[in-house]
XYZ file of C-alpha atoms in Angstrom:
384
model
C -23.554 -26.634 56.809
C -22.430 -24.198 59.496
C -18.754 -24.667 58.675
C -18.971 -23.586 54.969
C -21.144 -20.619 55.945
C -18.600 -19.576 58.548
C -15.836 -19.716 55.939
C -17.931 -17.629 53.552
C -18.580 -15.058 56.289
C -14.905 -14.972 57.198
C -13.685 -14.481 53.633
C -16.429 -11.911 52.967
C -15.377 -9.983 56.058
C -11.718 -10.094 55.066
C -12.556 -8.948 51.546
C -14.716 -6.105 52.834
C -11.976 -4.982 55.220
C -9.410 -5.017 52.394
C -11.766 -3.214 50.014
C -12.597 -0.486 52.522
C -8.907 -0.061 53.313
C -8.019 0.365 49.634
C -10.795 2.923 49.068
C -9.895 4.808 52.240
C -6.405 5.242 50.813
C -7.905 7.014 47.775
C -10.068 9.440 49.790
C -8.902 12.941 50.725
C -8.562 13.534 54.451
C -11.618 15.824 54.743
C -13.874 13.312 53.004
C -12.533 10.496 55.133
C -13.287 12.479 58.294
C -16.839 13.104 57.019
C -17.570 9.526 56.004
C -15.653 7.841 58.818
C -15.537 10.194 61.797
C -13.275 9.186 64.692
C -14.916 6.395 66.681
C -14.563 5.149 70.209
C -13.319 1.683 71.021
C -14.948 -0.655 73.473
C -12.117 -2.958 74.512
C -12.992 -6.330 76.007
C -9.984 -8.088 77.519
C -10.457 -11.670 78.748
C -8.080 -12.415 81.626
C -8.376 -15.991 82.915
C -11.868 -16.041 84.540
C -12.435 -12.295 84.282
C -13.483 -9.889 81.554
C -12.039 -6.382 81.791
C -14.083 -3.750 79.930
C -12.316 -0.579 78.846
C -13.213 2.392 76.690
C -10.784 4.279 74.485
C -11.534 7.651 72.875
C -9.665 10.763 71.871
C -8.777 11.599 75.462
C -7.325 8.198 76.356
C -8.309 4.829 77.758
C -10.124 4.091 81.005
C -11.466 0.976 82.654
C -15.253 0.733 82.934
C -15.796 -2.524 84.803
C -14.525 -6.047 85.437
C -16.857 -9.032 85.130
C -16.385 -12.611 86.270
C -16.710 -15.335 83.654
C -16.363 -18.350 85.916
C -19.704 -19.901 86.793
C -21.677 -16.974 85.354
C -24.402 -17.564 82.764
C -24.192 -15.597 79.519
C -27.477 -13.897 80.338
C -26.015 -12.493 83.552
C -22.953 -11.207 81.687
C -25.234 -9.640 79.102
C -27.301 -7.972 81.821
C -24.134 -6.666 83.469
C -22.944 -5.186 80.172
C -26.329 -3.681 79.293
C -25.794 -0.320 81.067
C -22.454 0.076 79.340
C -23.848 -0.825 75.932
C -26.817 1.505 76.360
C -24.488 4.388 77.171
C -22.542 3.919 73.929
C -23.358 4.947 70.395
C -22.558 1.634 68.745
C -22.714 3.289 65.310
C -19.583 5.190 66.352
C -18.037 2.543 68.579
C -15.706 -0.227 67.512
C -15.923 -3.380 69.628
C -12.597 -5.208 69.851
C -11.127 -8.035 71.880
C -7.707 -7.434 73.391
C -5.662 -10.597 73.707
C -2.313 -11.198 75.348
C 0.626 -10.778 72.934
C 1.952 -14.109 74.214
C -0.842 -15.845 72.289
C 0.394 -14.461 68.962
C 3.023 -15.807 66.672
C 4.904 -13.028 64.907
C 7.227 -13.958 62.112
C 9.306 -12.017 59.585
C 8.829 -13.308 56.052
C 11.023 -12.506 53.039
C 8.949 -12.177 49.846
C 9.249 -10.915 46.264
C 8.195 -7.287 45.889
C 5.372 -8.312 43.534
C 3.655 -10.113 46.439
C 2.742 -6.765 48.038
C -0.251 -6.331 45.742
C -1.922 -9.461 47.173
C -0.119 -9.785 50.473
C -2.959 -11.326 52.490
C -3.757 -13.852 49.764
C -0.097 -14.846 49.571
C 0.079 -15.276 53.351
C -3.119 -17.361 53.380
C -1.711 -19.593 50.670
C 1.639 -20.008 52.458
C 0.228 -20.240 55.995
C 0.704 -23.978 56.473
C 4.324 -23.644 55.291
C 5.216 -20.632 57.425
C 3.355 -21.695 60.609
C 2.138 -24.896 62.213
C -1.443 -23.951 61.262
C -3.680 -23.982 58.216
C -5.110 -20.670 57.037
C -8.644 -21.531 58.204
C -7.371 -22.339 61.699
C -6.046 -18.861 62.475
C -6.812 -15.186 62.470
C -3.902 -13.308 60.938
C -2.711 -9.968 59.719
C 0.394 -8.893 57.826
C 2.191 -5.607 57.276
C 5.233 -4.590 55.244
C 8.229 -3.900 57.473
C 10.908 -3.101 54.881
C 11.407 -2.890 51.106
C 14.589 -3.563 49.157
C 14.112 -1.978 45.726
C 17.513 -3.126 44.478
C 16.789 -6.802 45.155
C 13.048 -6.413 44.430
C 12.284 -8.025 47.772
C 10.300 -7.027 50.838
C 10.159 -8.063 54.477
C 6.694 -8.584 55.918
C 5.747 -9.155 59.550
C 3.075 -11.804 59.954
C 0.960 -11.983 63.101
C -1.018 -15.173 63.673
C -3.615 -15.906 66.342
C -4.884 -19.494 66.556
C -8.653 -19.724 66.494
C -8.502 -22.261 69.297
C -7.194 -19.542 71.610
C -9.436 -16.725 70.333
C -12.832 -18.271 69.532
C -13.797 -19.296 73.116
C -13.332 -15.731 74.382
C -15.022 -14.240 71.335
C -17.897 -16.710 71.712
C -18.518 -15.645 75.337
C -18.563 -12.001 74.237
C -21.021 -12.758 71.453
C -23.234 -14.614 73.916
C -23.212 -11.422 75.962
C -24.738 -9.556 73.020
C -21.709 -7.862 71.449
C -20.118 -8.609 68.105
C -16.362 -7.888 68.058
C -14.790 -6.556 64.893
C -11.168 -7.458 65.538
C -8.601 -8.763 67.941
C -6.077 -6.145 69.019
C -2.602 -6.810 70.351
C -0.596 -4.234 72.294
C 2.794 -3.254 70.857
C 4.873 -5.541 73.060
C 7.640 -7.993 72.228
C 6.218 -11.307 71.133
C 8.840 -13.998 71.760
C 6.370 -16.793 71.028
C 3.217 -18.489 72.197
C 2.269 -19.615 75.643
C 3.215 -23.200 76.375
C 0.817 -25.647 74.830
C -0.623 -23.197 72.265
C 2.058 -22.530 69.648
C 5.717 -23.579 69.579
C 8.442 -21.086 70.299
C 9.309 -18.639 67.504
C 11.202 -20.075 64.588
C 14.325 -18.610 63.083
C 13.600 -15.274 61.400
C 10.743 -14.394 63.774
C 10.581 -10.798 64.955
C 11.287 -10.311 68.642
C 10.908 -6.525 68.682
C 7.858 -4.431 69.446
C 6.033 -3.112 66.444
C 5.477 0.573 65.918
C 1.699 0.378 66.444
C -0.788 -2.078 67.972
C -1.779 -4.938 65.759
C -5.395 -5.207 64.714
C -6.264 -8.653 63.394
C -9.724 -8.612 61.741
C -12.292 -11.229 62.657
C -14.711 -12.853 60.226
C -17.304 -10.048 60.260
C -17.627 -6.325 60.655
C -18.734 -6.231 64.304
C -21.596 -4.379 65.961
C -20.423 -0.882 65.179
C -19.181 -1.780 61.718
C -22.545 -3.162 60.622
C -24.257 0.072 61.641
C -21.757 2.165 59.747
C -22.009 0.242 56.490
C -24.907 2.319 55.166
C -23.174 5.661 55.524
C -19.893 4.297 54.306
C -21.558 2.602 51.338
C -23.189 5.897 50.325
C -19.868 7.662 50.656
C -18.124 5.008 48.622
C -20.793 5.262 45.937
C -20.313 9.035 45.841
C -16.562 8.539 45.624
C -16.961 5.925 42.894
C -19.262 8.282 40.954
C -16.738 11.094 41.353
C -13.896 8.876 40.190
C -16.014 7.715 37.234
C -16.843 11.316 36.282
C -13.194 12.292 36.670
C -12.203 9.348 34.486
C -14.710 10.356 31.789
C -13.542 13.961 31.899
C -9.926 12.858 31.724
C -10.711 10.545 28.790
C -12.599 13.271 26.884
C -9.861 15.781 27.672
C -7.201 13.390 26.356
C -9.298 12.760 23.233
C -9.731 16.511 22.658
C -6.004 17.095 23.068
C -5.259 14.173 20.761
C -7.708 15.537 18.172
C -6.170 19.011 18.384
C -2.713 17.483 17.960
C -3.923 15.551 14.903
C -5.412 18.767 13.430
C -2.077 20.509 13.918
C -0.267 17.623 12.278
C -2.707 17.650 9.329
C -2.309 21.415 8.906
C 1.472 21.085 9.049
C 1.403 18.221 6.532
C -0.878 20.240 4.242
C 1.482 23.225 4.411
C 4.469 21.002 3.698
C 2.605 19.403 0.786
C 1.838 22.858 -0.670
C 5.473 23.870 -0.339
C 6.484 20.596 -1.968
C 4.094 21.227 -4.853
C 5.538 24.704 -5.401
C 9.058 23.326 -5.298
C 8.100 20.650 -7.796
C 6.645 23.259 -10.153
C 9.783 25.359 -9.783
C 11.962 22.327 -10.476
C 9.913 21.515 -13.581
C 10.162 25.121 -14.772
C 13.907 25.282 -14.212
C 14.278 21.892 -15.829
C 12.316 23.092 -18.863
C 14.441 26.213 -19.071
C 17.571 24.142 -18.771
C 16.351 21.787 -21.472
C 15.579 24.771 -23.672
C 19.102 26.113 -23.217
C 20.578 22.692 -23.850
C 18.448 22.217 -26.955
C 19.317 25.687 -28.108
C 22.969 24.970 -27.613
C 22.651 21.639 -29.359
C 20.952 23.356 -32.294
C 24.038 25.507 -32.842
C 27.263 23.843 -33.900
C 30.259 24.267 -31.612
C 32.484 27.259 -32.285
C 35.431 25.036 -33.152
C 33.307 23.216 -35.712
C 32.206 26.552 -37.195
C 35.791 27.803 -37.441
C 36.928 24.504 -38.915
C 34.148 24.598 -41.530
C 34.908 28.222 -42.398
C 38.626 27.477 -42.725
C 37.972 24.668 -45.175
C 35.436 26.725 -47.143
C 37.676 29.750 -47.797
C 40.338 29.557 -50.540
C 43.953 29.427 -49.474
C 44.674 32.922 -50.862
C 41.929 34.436 -48.680
C 42.480 35.618 -45.144
C 40.350 37.164 -42.460
C 41.230 39.943 -40.082
C 37.948 40.021 -38.139
C 35.062 37.717 -37.133
C 31.831 38.699 -35.448
C 29.484 35.879 -34.312
C 26.036 36.551 -32.873
C 23.070 34.324 -32.109
C 21.683 34.956 -35.552
C 24.647 35.078 -37.892
C 28.394 35.287 -38.418
C 30.059 38.265 -40.091
C 33.471 37.957 -41.720
C 35.899 40.728 -42.669
C 38.894 39.951 -44.872
C 40.807 40.149 -48.195
C 40.709 37.886 -51.228
C 41.996 38.163 -54.847
C 38.520 37.079 -55.955
C 36.059 38.056 -53.198
C 33.037 37.502 -55.431
C 33.683 33.733 -55.466
C 33.648 33.466 -51.660
C 29.821 33.513 -51.560
C 29.741 30.273 -53.522
C 32.290 28.616 -51.290
C 30.267 29.497 -48.191
C 26.977 28.303 -49.684
C 28.505 24.934 -50.531
C 29.130 24.088 -46.883
C 26.747 22.119 -44.587
C 26.770 24.691 -41.778
C 26.407 28.045 -43.587
C 23.580 29.530 -45.599
C 22.160 32.835 -46.849
C 25.574 34.327 -47.448
C 25.543 37.944 -48.711
C 27.766 41.029 -48.896
C 27.125 43.648 -46.262
C 29.387 46.231 -47.853
C 30.631 46.952 -51.411
C 33.874 45.355 -52.437
C 36.883 47.664 -52.442
C 40.208 47.046 -54.150
C 43.388 47.433 -52.163
C 46.147 48.204 -54.738
C 48.890 47.730 -52.241
C 47.747 44.139 -51.398
C 46.308 43.504 -54.853
C 43.201 42.001 -53.168
C 39.569 42.894 -52.654
C 38.346 43.792 -49.169
C 35.005 42.172 -48.292
C 32.381 42.105 -45.530
C 30.221 38.955 -45.794
C 27.485 37.793 -43.390
C 25.823 34.366 -43.321
C 23.666 32.219 -41.017
C 25.190 29.343 -39.000
C 23.352 26.074 -38.608
C 22.866 22.710 -40.178
C 20.853 23.049 -43.319
C 18.813 19.909 -42.482
C 17.516 21.584 -39.277
C 14.540 23.925 -39.289
């Protein structure tokens, strides 16, 4: 039963560490300093049969004491550490175990860029392929060393510590009354593992010092971490509430802007529709006027037809010297030997009607013809 519980604790600790790290990346610097003020580190470094105790703070690192492990009961070690522990504020102190870099296997791994979102999960899944160990047999950490955007690939540096090399030292420290949070490794070259622990580095393994010390998390939050959870949880809740409020405000603001944009579009469409209606009315009016002109023109015979009809109606001995055509009637001026008979000829046509003299007939002795001025209406007699 202890083994499944240990796995649950380990995965819960890893998840909490990842979750806190992601949320810390979203916090502004001033809020991060308030919620997570700078803490001291109590460094416990097992060295063969000895335990070197150091303290690191903002001013540097100094050695506090060295204790012997060999042949010493855990209660004696705990009693020896008690003055040091009592002098520390464990709520602001991170307890870590410093191990030799020779115990770590560091390996460069080429991965797709999409793996960065779940880098630790990918490494845990591929652990038995990349190293001689299963994922539950090691403590490990991974960081991105390089990104190749063109190839959509990334290089990640994997650091692995076998539990067989770490757990005995961590167990002695826990027996002494302290709960370490992580194993730290100094930034030294890591050519491989000590003989008998892990084989020499495989091809592709990094042999250069990293830019910062490695910090491989253990299965739980440690003594100081457990005491800081309350304050951090409150801060995270405040941050979550702020992000939620900001999200609501952003959503309502986007909705208001979208609504205003829709109102502007509706107003523009309404204006365009009104202009379209006016244009349609104007088109209908112009079309009606055009139809009226066309109908009016159709109601009147063509001028050539009128002249042809008049030519056929007049006798051959009659000639005209003037024509005047208006919208209402046509007036003719001319000479004829018998002008009185012209009225009858005009009335017998299909295009002329209401023929009448507009001036008295006069006799021209020189031409031996009567001069006339006759007016008549033009239009088909079957039309109104």
